[in-house]
CSV table of C-alpha atoms and ligand atoms in Angstrom, one decimal:
chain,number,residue,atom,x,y,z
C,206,UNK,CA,0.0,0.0,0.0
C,207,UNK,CA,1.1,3.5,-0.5
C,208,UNK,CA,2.0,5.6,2.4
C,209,UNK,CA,0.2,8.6,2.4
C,210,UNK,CA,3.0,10.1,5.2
C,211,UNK,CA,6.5,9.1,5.2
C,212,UNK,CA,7.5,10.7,1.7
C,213,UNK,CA,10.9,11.9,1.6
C,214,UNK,CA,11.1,15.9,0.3
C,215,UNK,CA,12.8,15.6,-3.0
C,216,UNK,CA,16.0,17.4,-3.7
C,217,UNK,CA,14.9,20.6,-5.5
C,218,UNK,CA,16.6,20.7,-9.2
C,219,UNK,CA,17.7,24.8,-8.8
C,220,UNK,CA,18.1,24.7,-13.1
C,221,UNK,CA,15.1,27.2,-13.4
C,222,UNK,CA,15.2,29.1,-10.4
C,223,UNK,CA,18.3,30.1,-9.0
C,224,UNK,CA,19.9,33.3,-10.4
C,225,UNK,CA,23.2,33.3,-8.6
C,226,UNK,CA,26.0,33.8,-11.2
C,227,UNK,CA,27.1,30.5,-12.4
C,228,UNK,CA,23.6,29.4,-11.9
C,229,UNK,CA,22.4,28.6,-15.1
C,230,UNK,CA,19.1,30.5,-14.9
C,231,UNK,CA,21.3,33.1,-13.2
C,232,UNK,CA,23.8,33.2,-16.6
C,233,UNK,CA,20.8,33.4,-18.8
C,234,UNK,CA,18.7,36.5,-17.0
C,235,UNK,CA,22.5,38.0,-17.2
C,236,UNK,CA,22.3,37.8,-21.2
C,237,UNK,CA,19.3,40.8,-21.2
C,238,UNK,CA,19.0,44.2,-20.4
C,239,UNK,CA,17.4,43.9,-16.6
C,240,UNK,CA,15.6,47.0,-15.8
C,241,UNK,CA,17.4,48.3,-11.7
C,242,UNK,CA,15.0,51.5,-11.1
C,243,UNK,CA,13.3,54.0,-12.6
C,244,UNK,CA,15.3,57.0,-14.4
C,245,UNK,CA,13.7,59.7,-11.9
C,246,UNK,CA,15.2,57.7,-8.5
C,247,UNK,CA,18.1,59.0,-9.8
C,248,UNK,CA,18.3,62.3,-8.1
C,249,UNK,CA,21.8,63.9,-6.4
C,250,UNK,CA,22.2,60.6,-4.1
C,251,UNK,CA,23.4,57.1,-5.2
C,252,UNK,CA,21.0,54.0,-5.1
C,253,UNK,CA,21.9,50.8,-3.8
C,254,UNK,CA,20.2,47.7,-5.5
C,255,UNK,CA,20.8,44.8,-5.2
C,256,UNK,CA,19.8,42.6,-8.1
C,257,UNK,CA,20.6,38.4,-8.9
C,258,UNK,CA,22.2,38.2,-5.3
C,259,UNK,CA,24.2,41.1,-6.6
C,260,UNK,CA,24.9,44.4,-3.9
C,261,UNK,CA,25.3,47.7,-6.4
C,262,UNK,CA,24.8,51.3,-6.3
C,263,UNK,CA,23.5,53.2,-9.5
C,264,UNK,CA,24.1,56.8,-9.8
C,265,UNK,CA,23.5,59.9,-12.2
C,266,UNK,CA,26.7,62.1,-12.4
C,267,UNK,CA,26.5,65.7,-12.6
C,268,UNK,CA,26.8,65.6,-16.6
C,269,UNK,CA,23.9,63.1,-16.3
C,270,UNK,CA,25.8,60.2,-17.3
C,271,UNK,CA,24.7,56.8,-15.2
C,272,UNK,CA,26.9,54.2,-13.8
C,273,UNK,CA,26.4,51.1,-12.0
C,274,UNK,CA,29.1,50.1,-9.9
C,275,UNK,CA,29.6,47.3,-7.0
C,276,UNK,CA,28.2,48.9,-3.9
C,277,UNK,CA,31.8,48.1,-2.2
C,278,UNK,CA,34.3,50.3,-2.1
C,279,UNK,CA,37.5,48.8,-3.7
C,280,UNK,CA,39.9,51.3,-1.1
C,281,UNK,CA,38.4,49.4,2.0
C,282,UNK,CA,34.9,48.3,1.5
C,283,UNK,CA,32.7,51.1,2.4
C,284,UNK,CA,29.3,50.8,0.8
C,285,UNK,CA,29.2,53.6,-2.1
C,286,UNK,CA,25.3,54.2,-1.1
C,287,UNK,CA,26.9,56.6,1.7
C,288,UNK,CA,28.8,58.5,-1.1
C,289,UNK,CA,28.7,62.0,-2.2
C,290,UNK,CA,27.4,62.6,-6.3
C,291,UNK,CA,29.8,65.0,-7.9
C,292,UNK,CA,29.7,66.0,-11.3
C,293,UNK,CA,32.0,63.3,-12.6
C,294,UNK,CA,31.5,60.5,-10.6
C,295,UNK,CA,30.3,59.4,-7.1
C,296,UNK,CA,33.3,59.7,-4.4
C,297,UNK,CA,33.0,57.0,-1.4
C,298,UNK,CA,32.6,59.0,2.0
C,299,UNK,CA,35.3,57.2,3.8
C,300,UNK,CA,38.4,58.9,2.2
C,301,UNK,CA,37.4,60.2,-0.7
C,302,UNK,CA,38.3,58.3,-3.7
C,303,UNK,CA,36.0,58.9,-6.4
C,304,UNK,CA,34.5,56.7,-9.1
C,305,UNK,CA,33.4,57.9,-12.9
C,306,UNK,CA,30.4,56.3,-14.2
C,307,UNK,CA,32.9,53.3,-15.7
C,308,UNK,CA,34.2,52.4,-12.5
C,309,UNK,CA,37.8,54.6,-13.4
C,310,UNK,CA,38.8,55.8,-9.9
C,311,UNK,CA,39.6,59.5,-11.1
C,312,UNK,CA,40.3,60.8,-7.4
C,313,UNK,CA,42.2,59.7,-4.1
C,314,UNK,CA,41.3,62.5,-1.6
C,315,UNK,CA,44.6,61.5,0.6
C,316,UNK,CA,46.8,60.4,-2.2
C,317,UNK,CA,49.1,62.2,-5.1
C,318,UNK,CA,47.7,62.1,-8.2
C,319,UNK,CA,50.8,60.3,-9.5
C,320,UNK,CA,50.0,57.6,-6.7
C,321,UNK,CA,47.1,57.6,-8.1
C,322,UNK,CA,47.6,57.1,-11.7
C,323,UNK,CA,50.2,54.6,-11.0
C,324,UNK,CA,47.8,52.2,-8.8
C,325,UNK,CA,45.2,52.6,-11.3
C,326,UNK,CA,41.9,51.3,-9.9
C,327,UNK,CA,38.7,50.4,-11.1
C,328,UNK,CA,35.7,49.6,-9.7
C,329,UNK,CA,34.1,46.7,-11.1
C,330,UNK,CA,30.6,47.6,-12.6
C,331,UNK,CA,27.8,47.2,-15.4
C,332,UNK,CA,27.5,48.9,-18.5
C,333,UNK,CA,23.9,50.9,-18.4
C,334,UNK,CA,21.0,51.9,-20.5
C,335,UNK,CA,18.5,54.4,-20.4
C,336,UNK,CA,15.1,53.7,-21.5
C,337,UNK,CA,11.6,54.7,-21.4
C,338,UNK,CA,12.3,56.2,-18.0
C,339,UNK,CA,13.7,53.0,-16.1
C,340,UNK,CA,17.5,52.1,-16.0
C,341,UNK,CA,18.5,49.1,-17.5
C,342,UNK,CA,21.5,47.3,-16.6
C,343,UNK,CA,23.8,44.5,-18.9
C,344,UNK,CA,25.1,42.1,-16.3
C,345,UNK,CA,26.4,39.3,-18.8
C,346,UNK,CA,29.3,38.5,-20.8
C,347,UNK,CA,30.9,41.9,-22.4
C,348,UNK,CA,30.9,39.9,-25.6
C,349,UNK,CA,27.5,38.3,-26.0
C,350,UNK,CA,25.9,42.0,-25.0
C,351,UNK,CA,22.6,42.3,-26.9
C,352,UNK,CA,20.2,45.5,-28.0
C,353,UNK,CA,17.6,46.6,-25.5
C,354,UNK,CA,14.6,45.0,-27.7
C,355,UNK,CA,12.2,47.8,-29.1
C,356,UNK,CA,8.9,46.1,-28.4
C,357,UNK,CA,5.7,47.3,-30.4
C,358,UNK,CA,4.3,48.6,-27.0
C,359,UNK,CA,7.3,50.7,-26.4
C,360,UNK,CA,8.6,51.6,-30.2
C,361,UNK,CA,7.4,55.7,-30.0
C,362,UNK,CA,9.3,55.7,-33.4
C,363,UNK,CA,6.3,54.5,-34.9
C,364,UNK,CA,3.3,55.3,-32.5
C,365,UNK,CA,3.1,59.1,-31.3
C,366,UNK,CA,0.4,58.3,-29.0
C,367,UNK,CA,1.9,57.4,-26.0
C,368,UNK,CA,4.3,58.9,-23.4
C,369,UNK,CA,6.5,56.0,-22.1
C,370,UNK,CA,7.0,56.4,-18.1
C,371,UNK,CA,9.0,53.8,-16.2
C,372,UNK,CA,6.9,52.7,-12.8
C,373,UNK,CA,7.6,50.4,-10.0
C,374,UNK,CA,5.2,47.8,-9.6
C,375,UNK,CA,3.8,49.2,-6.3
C,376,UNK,CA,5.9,51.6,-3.9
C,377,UNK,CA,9.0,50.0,-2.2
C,378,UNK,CA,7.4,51.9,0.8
C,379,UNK,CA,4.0,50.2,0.7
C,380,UNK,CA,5.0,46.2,0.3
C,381,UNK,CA,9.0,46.6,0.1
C,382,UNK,CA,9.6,43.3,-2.5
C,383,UNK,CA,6.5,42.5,-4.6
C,384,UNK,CA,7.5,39.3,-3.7
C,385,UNK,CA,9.0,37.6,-1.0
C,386,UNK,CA,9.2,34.2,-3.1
C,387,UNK,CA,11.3,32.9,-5.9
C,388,UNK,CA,10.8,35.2,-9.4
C,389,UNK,CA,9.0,31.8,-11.3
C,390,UNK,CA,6.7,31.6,-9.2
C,391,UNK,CA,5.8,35.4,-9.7
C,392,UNK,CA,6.6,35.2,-13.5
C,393,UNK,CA,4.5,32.0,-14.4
C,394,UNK,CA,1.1,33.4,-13.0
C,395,UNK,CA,0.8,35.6,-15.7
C,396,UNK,CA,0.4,32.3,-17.8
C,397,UNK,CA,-1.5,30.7,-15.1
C,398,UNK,CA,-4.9,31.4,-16.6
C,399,UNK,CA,-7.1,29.3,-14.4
C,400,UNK,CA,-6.1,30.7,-11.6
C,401,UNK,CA,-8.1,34.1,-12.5
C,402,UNK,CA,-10.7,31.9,-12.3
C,403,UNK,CA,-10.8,30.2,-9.0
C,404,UNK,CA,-8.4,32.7,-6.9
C,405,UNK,CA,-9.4,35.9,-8.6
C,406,UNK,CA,-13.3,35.1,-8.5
C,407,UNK,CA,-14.5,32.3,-7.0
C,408,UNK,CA,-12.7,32.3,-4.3
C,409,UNK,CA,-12.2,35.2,-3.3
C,410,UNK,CA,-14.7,37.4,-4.6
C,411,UNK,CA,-14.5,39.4,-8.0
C,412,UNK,CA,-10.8,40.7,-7.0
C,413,UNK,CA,-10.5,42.6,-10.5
C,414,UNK,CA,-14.5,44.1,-11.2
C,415,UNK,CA,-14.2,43.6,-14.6
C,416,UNK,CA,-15.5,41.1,-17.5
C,417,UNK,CA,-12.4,39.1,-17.2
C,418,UNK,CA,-12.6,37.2,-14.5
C,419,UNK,CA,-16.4,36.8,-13.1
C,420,UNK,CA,-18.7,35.7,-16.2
C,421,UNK,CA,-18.8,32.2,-16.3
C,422,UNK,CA,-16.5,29.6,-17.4
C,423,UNK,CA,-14.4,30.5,-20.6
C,424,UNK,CA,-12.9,28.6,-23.1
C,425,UNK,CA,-9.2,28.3,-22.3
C,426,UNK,CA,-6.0,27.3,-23.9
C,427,UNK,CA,-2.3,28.1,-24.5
C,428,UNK,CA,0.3,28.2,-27.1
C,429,UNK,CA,3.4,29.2,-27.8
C,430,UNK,CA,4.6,32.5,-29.7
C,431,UNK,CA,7.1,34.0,-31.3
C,432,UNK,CA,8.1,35.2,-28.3
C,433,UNK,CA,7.1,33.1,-25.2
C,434,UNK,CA,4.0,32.0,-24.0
C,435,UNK,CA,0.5,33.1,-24.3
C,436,UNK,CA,-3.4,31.9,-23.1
C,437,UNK,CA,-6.5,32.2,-25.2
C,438,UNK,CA,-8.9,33.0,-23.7
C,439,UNK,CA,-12.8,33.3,-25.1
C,440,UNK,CA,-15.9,34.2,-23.2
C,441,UNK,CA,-19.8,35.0,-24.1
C,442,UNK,CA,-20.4,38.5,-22.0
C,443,UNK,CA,-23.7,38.8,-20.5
C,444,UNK,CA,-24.1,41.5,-22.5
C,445,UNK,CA,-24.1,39.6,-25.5
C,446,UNK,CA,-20.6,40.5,-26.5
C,447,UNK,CA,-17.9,38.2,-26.5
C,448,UNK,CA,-14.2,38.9,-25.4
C,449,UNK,CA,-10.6,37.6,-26.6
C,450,UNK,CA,-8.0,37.9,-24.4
C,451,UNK,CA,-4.6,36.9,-24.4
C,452,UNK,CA,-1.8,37.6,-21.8
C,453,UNK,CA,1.9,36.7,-23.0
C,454,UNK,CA,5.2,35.9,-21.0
C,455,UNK,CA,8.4,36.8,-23.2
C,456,UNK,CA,11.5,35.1,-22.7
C,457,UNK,CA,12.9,35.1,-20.1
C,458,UNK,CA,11.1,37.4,-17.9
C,459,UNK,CA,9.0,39.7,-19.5
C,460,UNK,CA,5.3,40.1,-18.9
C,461,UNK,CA,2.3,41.6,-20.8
C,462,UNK,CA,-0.6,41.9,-19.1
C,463,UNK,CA,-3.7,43.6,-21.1
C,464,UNK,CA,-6.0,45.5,-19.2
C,465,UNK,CA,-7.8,43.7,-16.0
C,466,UNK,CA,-10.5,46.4,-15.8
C,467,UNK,CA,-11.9,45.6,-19.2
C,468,UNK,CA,-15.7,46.0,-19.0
C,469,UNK,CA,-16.6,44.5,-22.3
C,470,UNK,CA,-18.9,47.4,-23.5
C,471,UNK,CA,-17.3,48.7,-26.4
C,472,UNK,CA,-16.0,47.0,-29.5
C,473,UNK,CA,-12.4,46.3,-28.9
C,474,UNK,CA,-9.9,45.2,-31.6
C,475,UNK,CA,-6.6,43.8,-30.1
C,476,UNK,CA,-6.6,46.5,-27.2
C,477,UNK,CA,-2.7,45.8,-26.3
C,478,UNK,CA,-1.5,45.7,-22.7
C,479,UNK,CA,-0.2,48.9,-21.9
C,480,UNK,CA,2.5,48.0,-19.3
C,481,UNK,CA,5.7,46.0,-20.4
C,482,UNK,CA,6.5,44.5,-17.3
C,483,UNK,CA,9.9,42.8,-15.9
C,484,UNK,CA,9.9,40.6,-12.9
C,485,UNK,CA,13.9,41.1,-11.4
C,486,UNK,CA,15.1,38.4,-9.3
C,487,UNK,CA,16.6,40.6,-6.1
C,488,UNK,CA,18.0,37.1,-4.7
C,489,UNK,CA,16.6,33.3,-4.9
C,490,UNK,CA,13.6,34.4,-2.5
C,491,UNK,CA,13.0,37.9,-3.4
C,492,UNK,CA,11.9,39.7,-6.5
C,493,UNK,CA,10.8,43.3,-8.2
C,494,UNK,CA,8.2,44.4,-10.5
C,495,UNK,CA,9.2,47.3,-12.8
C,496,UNK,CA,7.6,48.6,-15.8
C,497,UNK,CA,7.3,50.8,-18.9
C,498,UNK,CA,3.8,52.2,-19.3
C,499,UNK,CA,2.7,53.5,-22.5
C,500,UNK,CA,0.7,56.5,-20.9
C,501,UNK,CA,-2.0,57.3,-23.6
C,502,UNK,CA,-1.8,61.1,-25.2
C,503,UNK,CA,-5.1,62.9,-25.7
C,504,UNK,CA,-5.8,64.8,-29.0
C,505,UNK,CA,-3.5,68.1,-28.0
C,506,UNK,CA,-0.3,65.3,-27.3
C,507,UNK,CA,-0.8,65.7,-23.6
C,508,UNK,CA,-0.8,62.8,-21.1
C,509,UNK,CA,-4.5,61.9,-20.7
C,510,UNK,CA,-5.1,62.6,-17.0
C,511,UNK,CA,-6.5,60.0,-14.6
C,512,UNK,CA,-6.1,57.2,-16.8
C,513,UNK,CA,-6.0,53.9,-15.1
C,514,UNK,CA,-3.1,51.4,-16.7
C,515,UNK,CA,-4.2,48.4,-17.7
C,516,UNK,CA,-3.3,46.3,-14.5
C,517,UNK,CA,-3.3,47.4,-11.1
C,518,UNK,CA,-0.4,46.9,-10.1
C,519,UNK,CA,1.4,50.5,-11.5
C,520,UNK,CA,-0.4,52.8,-9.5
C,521,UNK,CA,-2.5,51.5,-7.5
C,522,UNK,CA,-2.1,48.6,-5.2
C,523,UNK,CA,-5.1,46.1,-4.9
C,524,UNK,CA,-6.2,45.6,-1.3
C,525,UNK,CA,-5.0,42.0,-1.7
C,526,UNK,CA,-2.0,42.7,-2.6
C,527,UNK,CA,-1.0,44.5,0.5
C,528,UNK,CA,1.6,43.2,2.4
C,529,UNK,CA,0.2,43.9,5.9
C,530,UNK,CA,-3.4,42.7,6.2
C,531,UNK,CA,-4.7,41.3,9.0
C,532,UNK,CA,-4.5,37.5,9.0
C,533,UNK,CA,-8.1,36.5,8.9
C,534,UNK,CA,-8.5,38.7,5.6
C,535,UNK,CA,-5.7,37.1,4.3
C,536,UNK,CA,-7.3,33.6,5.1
C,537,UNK,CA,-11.0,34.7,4.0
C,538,UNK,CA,-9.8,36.3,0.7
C,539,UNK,CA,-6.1,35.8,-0.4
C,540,UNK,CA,-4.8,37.1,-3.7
C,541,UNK,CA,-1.4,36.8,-5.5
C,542,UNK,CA,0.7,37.2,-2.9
C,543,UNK,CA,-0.8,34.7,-0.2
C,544,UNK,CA,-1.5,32.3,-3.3
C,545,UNK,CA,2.2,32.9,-4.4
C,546,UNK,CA,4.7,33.1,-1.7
C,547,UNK,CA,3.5,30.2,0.3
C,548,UNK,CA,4.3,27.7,-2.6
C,549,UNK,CA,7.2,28.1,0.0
C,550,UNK,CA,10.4,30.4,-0.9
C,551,UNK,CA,11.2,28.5,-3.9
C,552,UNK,CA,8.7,26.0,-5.1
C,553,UNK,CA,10.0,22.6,-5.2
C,554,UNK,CA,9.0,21.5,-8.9
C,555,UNK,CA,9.2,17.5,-7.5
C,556,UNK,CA,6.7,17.8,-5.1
C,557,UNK,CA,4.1,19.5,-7.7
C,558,UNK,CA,1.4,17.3,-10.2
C,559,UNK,CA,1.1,19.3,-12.8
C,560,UNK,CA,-2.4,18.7,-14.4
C,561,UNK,CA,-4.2,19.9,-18.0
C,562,UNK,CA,-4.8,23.4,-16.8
C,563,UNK,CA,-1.0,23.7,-16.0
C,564,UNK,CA,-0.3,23.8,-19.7
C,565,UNK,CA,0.9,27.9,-19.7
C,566,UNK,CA,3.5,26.4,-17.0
C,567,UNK,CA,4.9,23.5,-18.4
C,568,UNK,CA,5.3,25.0,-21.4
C,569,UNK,CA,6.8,28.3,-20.3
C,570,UNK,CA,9.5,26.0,-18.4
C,571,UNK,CA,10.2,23.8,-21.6
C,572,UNK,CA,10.8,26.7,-23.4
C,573,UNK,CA,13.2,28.2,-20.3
C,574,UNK,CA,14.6,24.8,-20.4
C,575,UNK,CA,15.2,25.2,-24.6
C,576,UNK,CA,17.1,28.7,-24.0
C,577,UNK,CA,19.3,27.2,-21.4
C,578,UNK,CA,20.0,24.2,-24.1
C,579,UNK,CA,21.1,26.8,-26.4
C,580,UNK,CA,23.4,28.8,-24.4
C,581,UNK,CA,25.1,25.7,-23.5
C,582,UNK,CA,25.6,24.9,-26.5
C,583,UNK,CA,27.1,28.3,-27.7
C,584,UNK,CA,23.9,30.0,-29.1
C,585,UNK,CA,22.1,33.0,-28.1
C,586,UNK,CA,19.1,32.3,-25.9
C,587,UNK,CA,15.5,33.2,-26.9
C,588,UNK,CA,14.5,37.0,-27.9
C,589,UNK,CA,18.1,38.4,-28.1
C,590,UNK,CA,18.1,40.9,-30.8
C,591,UNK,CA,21.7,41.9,-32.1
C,592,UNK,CA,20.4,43.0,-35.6
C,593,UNK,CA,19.4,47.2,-35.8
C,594,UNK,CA,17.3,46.4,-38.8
C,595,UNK,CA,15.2,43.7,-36.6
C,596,UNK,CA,14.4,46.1,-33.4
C,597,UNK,CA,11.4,47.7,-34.8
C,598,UNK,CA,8.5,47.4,-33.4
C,599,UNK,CA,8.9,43.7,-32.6
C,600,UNK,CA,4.9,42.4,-32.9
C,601,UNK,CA,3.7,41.5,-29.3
C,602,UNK,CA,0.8,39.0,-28.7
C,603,UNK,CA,-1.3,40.1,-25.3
C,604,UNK,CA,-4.4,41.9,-25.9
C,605,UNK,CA,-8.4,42.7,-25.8
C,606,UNK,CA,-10.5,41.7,-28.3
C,607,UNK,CA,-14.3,42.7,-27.7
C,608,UNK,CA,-16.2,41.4,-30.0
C,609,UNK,CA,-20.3,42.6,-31.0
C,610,UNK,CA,-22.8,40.1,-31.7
C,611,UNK,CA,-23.4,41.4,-34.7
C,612,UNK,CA,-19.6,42.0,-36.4
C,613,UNK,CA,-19.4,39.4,-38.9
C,614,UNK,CA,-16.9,36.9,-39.2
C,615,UNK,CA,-14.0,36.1,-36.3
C,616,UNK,CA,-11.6,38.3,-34.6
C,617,UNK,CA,-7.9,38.1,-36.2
C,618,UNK,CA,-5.9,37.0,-33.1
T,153,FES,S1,36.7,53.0,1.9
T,153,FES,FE1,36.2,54.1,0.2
T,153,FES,S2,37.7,55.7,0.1
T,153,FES,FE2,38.3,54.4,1.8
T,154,FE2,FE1,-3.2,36.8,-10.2
């Protein structure tokens, strides 16, 4: 007979989840552009991040160059975030030695210049990248150092209707982490359809008010795209309408979510998501959210004022997401982060039985799995763009579809 107690707790196989360097997953995360914080956090002191179970401090120098250095000082280890911003570099407040934006130390307070020159120092660091007001950082081999990839969300070189602004998933103040779990876990409940369906709704109440979640049972599957991973979703409205939605995950950790408010009124034709999200492994148990949000411009080219983005997690926080909640709430009507963070810090992929309606999962590991194959065996990994003439407007797949009852014919997807 087969115990139902006594199992031994698998080993956990760390391939997918650990982001340590040397860690494979780690390696691969390295081989993108990961975004650190948003341009405007930037301001006259240094920032400390830390970021892949890396400690670093980002700074803007006076001429408005950045620089991302390690957060130790190389003279004797003070941490840079206690370091003064001068207008070509950051000097450490200890004794003075001062760092430019490439890691050149350009002043020794206590020393001779000549001293200096002839001990020449640098300070290890990461090349940056500005962006659609967040801060990008290339933590990878100098080599193998790709383009930041111009998404058609983001590509304002053919779209004038949009202001790009970089946002922090939530304010540090209000949850610190978004996460206090392992980034896949995080990342693969954007594929994790179902889960709008019993968590979001049934059981815990319509957590989104909106058509997406609360009208019945959809039809639901998943494939893969050009890019990742995306659901299909397809639901008859009460209101006789019918909606299309799709939500993607691009490689390898990349998120676009279309709008969770969607009331289903209006006739929709592949209404994109609006945020193109990144979920940053801080450590093996911690992670960010950080986004670019294509702010819609009205008629005049202003920033439409009071617009909602398409999920809530940019400006506002949802009550369920909030960190400190009393327990019994938590119990009666958990969201994402109760549902999330206690598949324990870092799931142990053994233990689970994936079913049919895990399909987004599996297949967004297999194809984590593939781009770990190919860096092994010398290639790039998925969605690393090295070609100028490729980074336009790279065709994304998330999106709203509202349908009429009486358009003819089907929705393009
Ligand atoms: S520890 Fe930084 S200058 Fe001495
Ligand atoms: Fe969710």
């Amino acid at each position: 007979m087969k115990s139902r107690y006594h199992h031994k707790i698998p080993e956990h196989d760390p391939t997918l989840t650990h982001v340590e360097r040397g860690a494979p997953m780690g390696e691969m995360l390295r081989r993108y552009w990961q975004p650190v914080c948003t341009a405007d956090e930037l301001g006259d002191l240094p920032k400390r991040v830390r970021i892949m179970c890396e400690d670093l401090v980002v700074f803007r120098d006076g001429a408005g160059k950045t620089g991302c250095l390690e957060l130790h000082c190389p003279h004797r280890g003070t941490s840079l975030e206690w370091g003064r911003v001068e207008d070509d570099g950051l000097r450490c407040c200890y004794h003075g030695w001062k760092f430019a934006t490439d890691g050149q130390c350009i002043d020794m307070a206590c020393e001779t210049p000549e001293f200096r020159e002839k001990m020449d120092v640098w300070q290890p660091g990461y090349p940056t990248h500005e962006f659609g007001g967040l801060v990008f950082i290339y933590m990878g081999p100098p080599a193998e150092m790709p383009l930041f990839p111009m998404y058609d969300i983001l590509d304002t070189r053919y779209r004038d209707d949009v202001e790009l602004r970089g946002m922090r998933l939530w304010e540090d103040h209000a949850i610190g982490y978004v996460r206090d779990c392992n980034w896949l876990q995080h990342y693969e409940n954007v594929i994790d359809a179902y889960h709008l369906l019993i968590l979001h709704a049934a059981n815990s109440g319509d957590q989104f008010g909106s058509v997406v979640t609360t009208t019945g049972w959809p039809d639901l599957d998943f494939e893969e795209t050009e890019l990742g991973v995306r659901y299909n979703m397809r639901r008859n409205l009460p209101n006789g309408n019918r909606l299309e939605r799709h939500a993607e995950v691009v490689l390898p950790n990349i998120s676009l979510i279309p709008s969770i408010h969607e009331q289903g009124t209006d006739a929709k034709y592949q209404s994109r998501a609006t945020e193109v999200s990144w979920c940053v492994p801080v450590d093996n148990e911690h992670l960010y959210g950080i986004s670019i949000v294509a702010w819609p411009k009205d008629e005049a080219g202003k920033p439409v004022k009071d617009w909602k983005p398409g999920t809530d997690t940019v400006t506002d926080i949802r009550p369920g997401n909030l960190r400190e909640r009393p327990y019994e709430d938590k119990q009666r009507n958990p969201d994402d982060m109760e549902a999330q963070e206690s598949q324990r810090p870092i799931a142990i992929h053994a233990l689970e039985n994936l079913a049919s309606s895990d399909r987004g999962v599996v297949l967004l590991r297999r194809q984590l799995r593939r781009s770990l194959d190919r860096i092994a065996a010398g290639e790039d990994p998925a969605n690393i763009i090295r070609d100028d003439a490729a980074n336009h407007a790279i065709e994304t797949h998330a999106w709203n579809t509202v349908i009429l009852p009486d358009a003819t014919g089907e929705a393009a997807e």
